[in-house]
GROMACS .gro file of C-alpha atoms in nm:
model
  226
    1UNK     CA    1  10.966  21.262  11.413
    2UNK     CA    2  11.054  20.911  11.278
    3UNK     CA    3  11.351  20.941  11.058
    4UNK     CA    4  11.322  20.749  10.720
    5UNK     CA    5  11.609  20.620  10.525
    6UNK     CA    6  11.673  20.751  10.164
    7UNK     CA    7  11.572  20.410  10.020
    8UNK     CA    8  11.242  20.422  10.192
    9UNK     CA    9  11.177  20.796  10.078
   10UNK     CA   10  11.247  20.696   9.724
   11UNK     CA   11  11.019  20.385   9.754
   12UNK     CA   12  10.729  20.602   9.908
   13UNK     CA   13  10.740  20.810   9.574
   14UNK     CA   14  10.609  20.516   9.396
   15UNK     CA   15  10.308  20.447   9.606
   16UNK     CA   16   9.971  20.613   9.602
   17UNK     CA   17   9.856  20.558   9.975
   18UNK     CA   18   9.498  20.655   9.868
   19UNK     CA   19   9.480  20.390   9.602
   20UNK     CA   20   9.336  20.033   9.635
   21UNK     CA   21   9.549  19.821   9.409
   22UNK     CA   22   9.452  19.487   9.223
   23UNK     CA   23   9.665  19.198   9.343
   24UNK     CA   24   9.855  19.183   9.021
   25UNK     CA   25   9.913  19.570   9.018
   26UNK     CA   26  10.047  19.539   9.392
   27UNK     CA   27  10.279  19.246   9.317
   28UNK     CA   28  10.418  19.429   9.004
   29UNK     CA   29  10.494  19.751   9.211
   30UNK     CA   30  10.653  19.555   9.496
   31UNK     CA   31  10.892  19.399   9.252
   32UNK     CA   32  10.977  19.758   9.130
   33UNK     CA   33  11.047  19.894   9.476
   34UNK     CA   34  11.404  19.976   9.585
   35UNK     CA   35  11.579  19.643   9.643
   36UNK     CA   36  11.733  19.522   9.973
   37UNK     CA   37  12.056  19.325  10.011
   38UNK     CA   38  11.873  19.009  10.082
   39UNK     CA   39  11.575  18.828   9.949
   40UNK     CA   40  11.280  18.994  10.123
   41UNK     CA   41  10.966  18.813  10.224
   42UNK     CA   42  10.637  18.909  10.074
   43UNK     CA   43  10.361  18.899  10.325
   44UNK     CA   44   9.970  18.933  10.322
   45UNK     CA   45   9.787  19.102  10.604
   46UNK     CA   46   9.422  19.069  10.665
   47UNK     CA   47   9.196  19.250  10.894
   48UNK     CA   48   8.872  19.016  10.965
   49UNK     CA   49   8.530  19.100  11.093
   50UNK     CA   50   8.553  18.843  11.373
   51UNK     CA   51   8.580  18.847  11.750
   52UNK     CA   52   8.858  18.612  11.844
   53UNK     CA   53   8.738  18.594  12.204
   54UNK     CA   54   8.440  18.388  12.072
   55UNK     CA   55   8.524  18.019  12.016
   56UNK     CA   56   8.272  18.007  11.721
   57UNK     CA   57   8.456  18.296  11.544
   58UNK     CA   58   8.807  18.155  11.567
   59UNK     CA   59   8.970  18.132  11.226
   60UNK     CA   60   9.235  17.863  11.162
   61UNK     CA   61   9.328  17.657  10.874
   62UNK     CA   62   9.618  17.560  10.652
   63UNK     CA   63   9.698  17.615  10.276
   64UNK     CA   64   9.951  17.482  10.037
   65UNK     CA   65  10.127  17.742   9.850
   66UNK     CA   66  10.162  17.629   9.481
   67UNK     CA   67  10.529  17.758   9.450
   68UNK     CA   68  10.612  17.709   9.830
   69UNK     CA   69  10.741  17.970  10.070
   70UNK     CA   70  11.088  18.031   9.925
   71UNK     CA   71  11.266  17.907  10.245
   72UNK     CA   72  11.382  17.567  10.373
   73UNK     CA   73  11.139  17.440  10.638
   74UNK     CA   74  11.284  17.252  10.933
   75UNK     CA   75  11.036  16.990  11.056
   76UNK     CA   76  11.050  16.804  11.389
   77UNK     CA   77  10.867  16.480  11.422
   78UNK     CA   78  10.747  16.331  11.738
   79UNK     CA   79  10.691  15.960  11.686
   80UNK     CA   80  10.820  15.614  11.784
   81UNK     CA   81  10.861  15.276  11.616
   82UNK     CA   82  10.791  15.227  11.246
   83UNK     CA   83  10.689  15.590  11.219
   84UNK     CA   84  11.053  15.697  11.273
   85UNK     CA   85  11.142  15.512  10.965
   86UNK     CA   86  10.866  15.689  10.772
   87UNK     CA   87  10.997  16.032  10.889
   88UNK     CA   88  11.357  15.949  10.801
   89UNK     CA   89  11.242  15.858  10.451
   90UNK     CA   90  11.040  16.163  10.426
   91UNK     CA   91  11.347  16.382  10.506
   92UNK     CA   92  11.223  16.521  10.848
   93UNK     CA   93  11.495  16.707  11.000
   94UNK     CA   94  11.437  16.611  11.374
   95UNK     CA   95  11.291  16.274  11.480
   96UNK     CA   96  11.231  16.125  11.822
   97UNK     CA   97  10.991  16.043  12.104
   98UNK     CA   98  11.084  16.114  12.472
   99UNK     CA   99  11.434  16.217  12.387
  100UNK     CA  100  11.321  16.479  12.147
  101UNK     CA  101  11.065  16.605  12.400
  102UNK     CA  102  11.321  16.636  12.662
  103UNK     CA  103  11.543  16.818  12.421
  104UNK     CA  104  11.262  17.083  12.335
  105UNK     CA  105  11.181  17.103  12.719
  106UNK     CA  106  11.553  17.209  12.770
  107UNK     CA  107  11.531  17.494  12.510
  108UNK     CA  108  11.581  17.336  12.176
  109UNK     CA  109  11.357  17.509  11.908
  110UNK     CA  110  11.548  17.501  11.591
  111UNK     CA  111  11.256  17.400  11.378
  112UNK     CA  112  10.972  17.566  11.187
  113UNK     CA  113  10.698  17.289  11.211
  114UNK     CA  114  10.619  17.011  11.456
  115UNK     CA  115  10.426  16.687  11.358
  116UNK     CA  116  10.322  16.420  11.590
  117UNK     CA  117  10.148  16.084  11.578
  118UNK     CA  118   9.829  16.067  11.789
  119UNK     CA  119   9.997  15.826  12.053
  120UNK     CA  120  10.254  16.104  12.135
  121UNK     CA  121  10.000  16.371  12.220
  122UNK     CA  122   9.956  16.292  12.575
  123UNK     CA  123  10.330  16.327  12.642
  124UNK     CA  124  10.355  16.634  12.433
  125UNK     CA  125  10.107  16.824  12.661
  126UNK     CA  126  10.412  16.907  12.885
  127UNK     CA  127  10.541  17.129  12.597
  128UNK     CA  128  10.229  17.327  12.563
  129UNK     CA  129  10.367  17.630  12.717
  130UNK     CA  130  10.666  17.626  12.507
  131UNK     CA  131  10.520  17.532  12.166
  132UNK     CA  132  10.185  17.681  12.201
  133UNK     CA  133  10.281  18.050  12.213
  134UNK     CA  134  10.524  17.985  11.910
  135UNK     CA  135  10.244  17.827  11.699
  136UNK     CA  136  10.427  17.507  11.687
  137UNK     CA  137  10.202  17.271  11.882
  138UNK     CA  138  10.085  16.997  11.669
  139UNK     CA  139   9.697  16.986  11.606
  140UNK     CA  140   9.459  16.765  11.413
  141UNK     CA  141   9.312  17.083  11.264
  142UNK     CA  142   9.617  17.165  11.088
  143UNK     CA  143   9.709  16.798  10.976
  144UNK     CA  144   9.999  16.801  11.210
  145UNK     CA  145   9.865  16.516  11.436
  146UNK     CA  146   9.840  16.221  11.219
  147UNK     CA  147   9.958  15.856  11.153
  148UNK     CA  148  10.033  15.948  10.787
  149UNK     CA  149  10.366  16.092  10.872
  150UNK     CA  150  10.498  16.080  10.510
  151UNK     CA  151  10.209  16.287  10.384
  152UNK     CA  152  10.223  16.539  10.653
  153UNK     CA  153  10.598  16.606  10.610
  154UNK     CA  154  10.574  16.612  10.223
  155UNK     CA  155  10.295  16.872  10.244
  156UNK     CA  156  10.505  17.107  10.484
  157UNK     CA  157  10.806  17.075  10.265
  158UNK     CA  158  10.606  17.152   9.958
  159UNK     CA  159  10.482  17.471  10.102
  160UNK     CA  160  10.191  17.414  10.334
  161UNK     CA  161  10.154  17.695  10.582
  162UNK     CA  162   9.909  17.771  10.874
  163UNK     CA  163   9.705  18.081  10.916
  164UNK     CA  164   9.543  18.181  11.240
  165UNK     CA  165   9.366  18.496  11.353
  166UNK     CA  166   9.537  18.684  11.630
  167UNK     CA  167   9.389  18.903  11.923
  168UNK     CA  168   9.349  19.197  11.705
  169UNK     CA  169   9.132  19.000  11.439
  170UNK     CA  170   9.428  18.999  11.208
  171UNK     CA  171   9.598  18.724  11.000
  172UNK     CA  172   9.951  18.767  10.859
  173UNK     CA  173  10.150  18.520  10.659
  174UNK     CA  174  10.421  18.494  10.403
  175UNK     CA  175  10.346  18.405  10.036
  176UNK     CA  176  10.694  18.383   9.907
  177UNK     CA  177  11.004  18.592   9.831
  178UNK     CA  178  11.046  18.898   9.639
  179UNK     CA  179  11.280  18.707   9.394
  180UNK     CA  180  10.977  18.489   9.285
  181UNK     CA  181  10.830  18.551   8.941
  182UNK     CA  182  10.524  18.785   8.950
  183UNK     CA  183  10.303  18.496   8.822
  184UNK     CA  184  10.417  18.265   9.118
  185UNK     CA  185  10.367  18.530   9.377
  186UNK     CA  186  10.026  18.609   9.234
  187UNK     CA  187   9.925  18.226   9.247
  188UNK     CA  188  10.052  18.190   9.604
  189UNK     CA  189   9.857  18.500   9.722
  190UNK     CA  190   9.541  18.408   9.537
  191UNK     CA  191   9.548  18.066   9.695
  192UNK     CA  192   9.586  18.206  10.047
  193UNK     CA  193   9.300  18.460   9.995
  194UNK     CA  194   9.069  18.185   9.852
  195UNK     CA  195   9.149  17.959  10.151
  196UNK     CA  196   9.108  18.230  10.399
  197UNK     CA  197   8.758  18.314  10.249
  198UNK     CA  198   8.657  17.963  10.270
  199UNK     CA  199   8.729  17.960  10.638
  200UNK     CA  200   8.472  18.209  10.742
  201UNK     CA  201   8.295  18.095  11.038
  202UNK     CA  202   7.903  18.033  10.991
  203UNK     CA  203   7.849  18.280  11.290
  204UNK     CA  204   7.997  18.567  11.117
  205UNK     CA  205   7.737  18.788  10.931
  206UNK     CA  206   7.812  19.031  10.674
  207UNK     CA  207   8.157  19.124  10.542
  208UNK     CA  208   8.412  18.879  10.651
  209UNK     CA  209   8.741  19.030  10.528
  210UNK     CA  210   8.732  19.402  10.618
  211UNK     CA  211   9.087  19.478  10.439
  212UNK     CA  212   9.383  19.320  10.274
  213UNK     CA  213   9.730  19.458  10.241
  214UNK     CA  214  10.045  19.325  10.089
  215UNK     CA  215  10.405  19.433  10.162
  216UNK     CA  216  10.763  19.306  10.149
  217UNK     CA  217  11.027  19.329  10.422
  218UNK     CA  218  11.104  19.698  10.509
  219UNK     CA  219  10.880  19.843  10.243
  220UNK     CA  220  10.533  20.007  10.241
  221UNK     CA  221  10.217  19.821  10.247
  222UNK     CA  222   9.971  19.840   9.935
  223UNK     CA  223   9.606  19.794  10.004
  224UNK     CA  224   9.460  19.553   9.755
  225UNK     CA  225   9.106  19.503   9.652
  226UNK     CA  226   8.899  19.240   9.835
   0.00000   0.00000   0.00000
């Protein structure tokens, strides 16, 4: 039998596992749960009615959280020439071309998002097996392959996050920190739910989102109404 901590047991008393909460109710309850010694992340978890093995049912997109993620996002930009100056002015954390590619190939992964200009993509293919599994490979679909380096960096710094269905037909992403005000968490979560619904593939018939839950780090998940 799994041993639960005293804090977990106290938190569990506040949750009705049979209830489906409204988004506002769930956020309010999360804020009241036993606090941790760090600023916990608040995450949304979706179960979708899709088959990820079918190319026409892949769900992938981006959304800008109105109040950001609550954490500093480190951005690496693969570019050369005048784009390097644009990247510096937009406060990218790491900037380079072949030098940055070689650095990543040798194990450097101290960044949360990668952006590239289109002319760099041919050379970036050698990093596919490194960046791909970590969800860091730049892609035109998510706006991370672009000549408008300034806007791409600004969007990421403001709170642009990517969502992508996994092999179990799930989507999981953070919508902020537990220290956020309830209204800010609600706005961020609502934006994610809306954007995900808009990404429904045309080939999917019937219900798209089967279930949604919200949780904070090391706490119980709460089922919320779709």
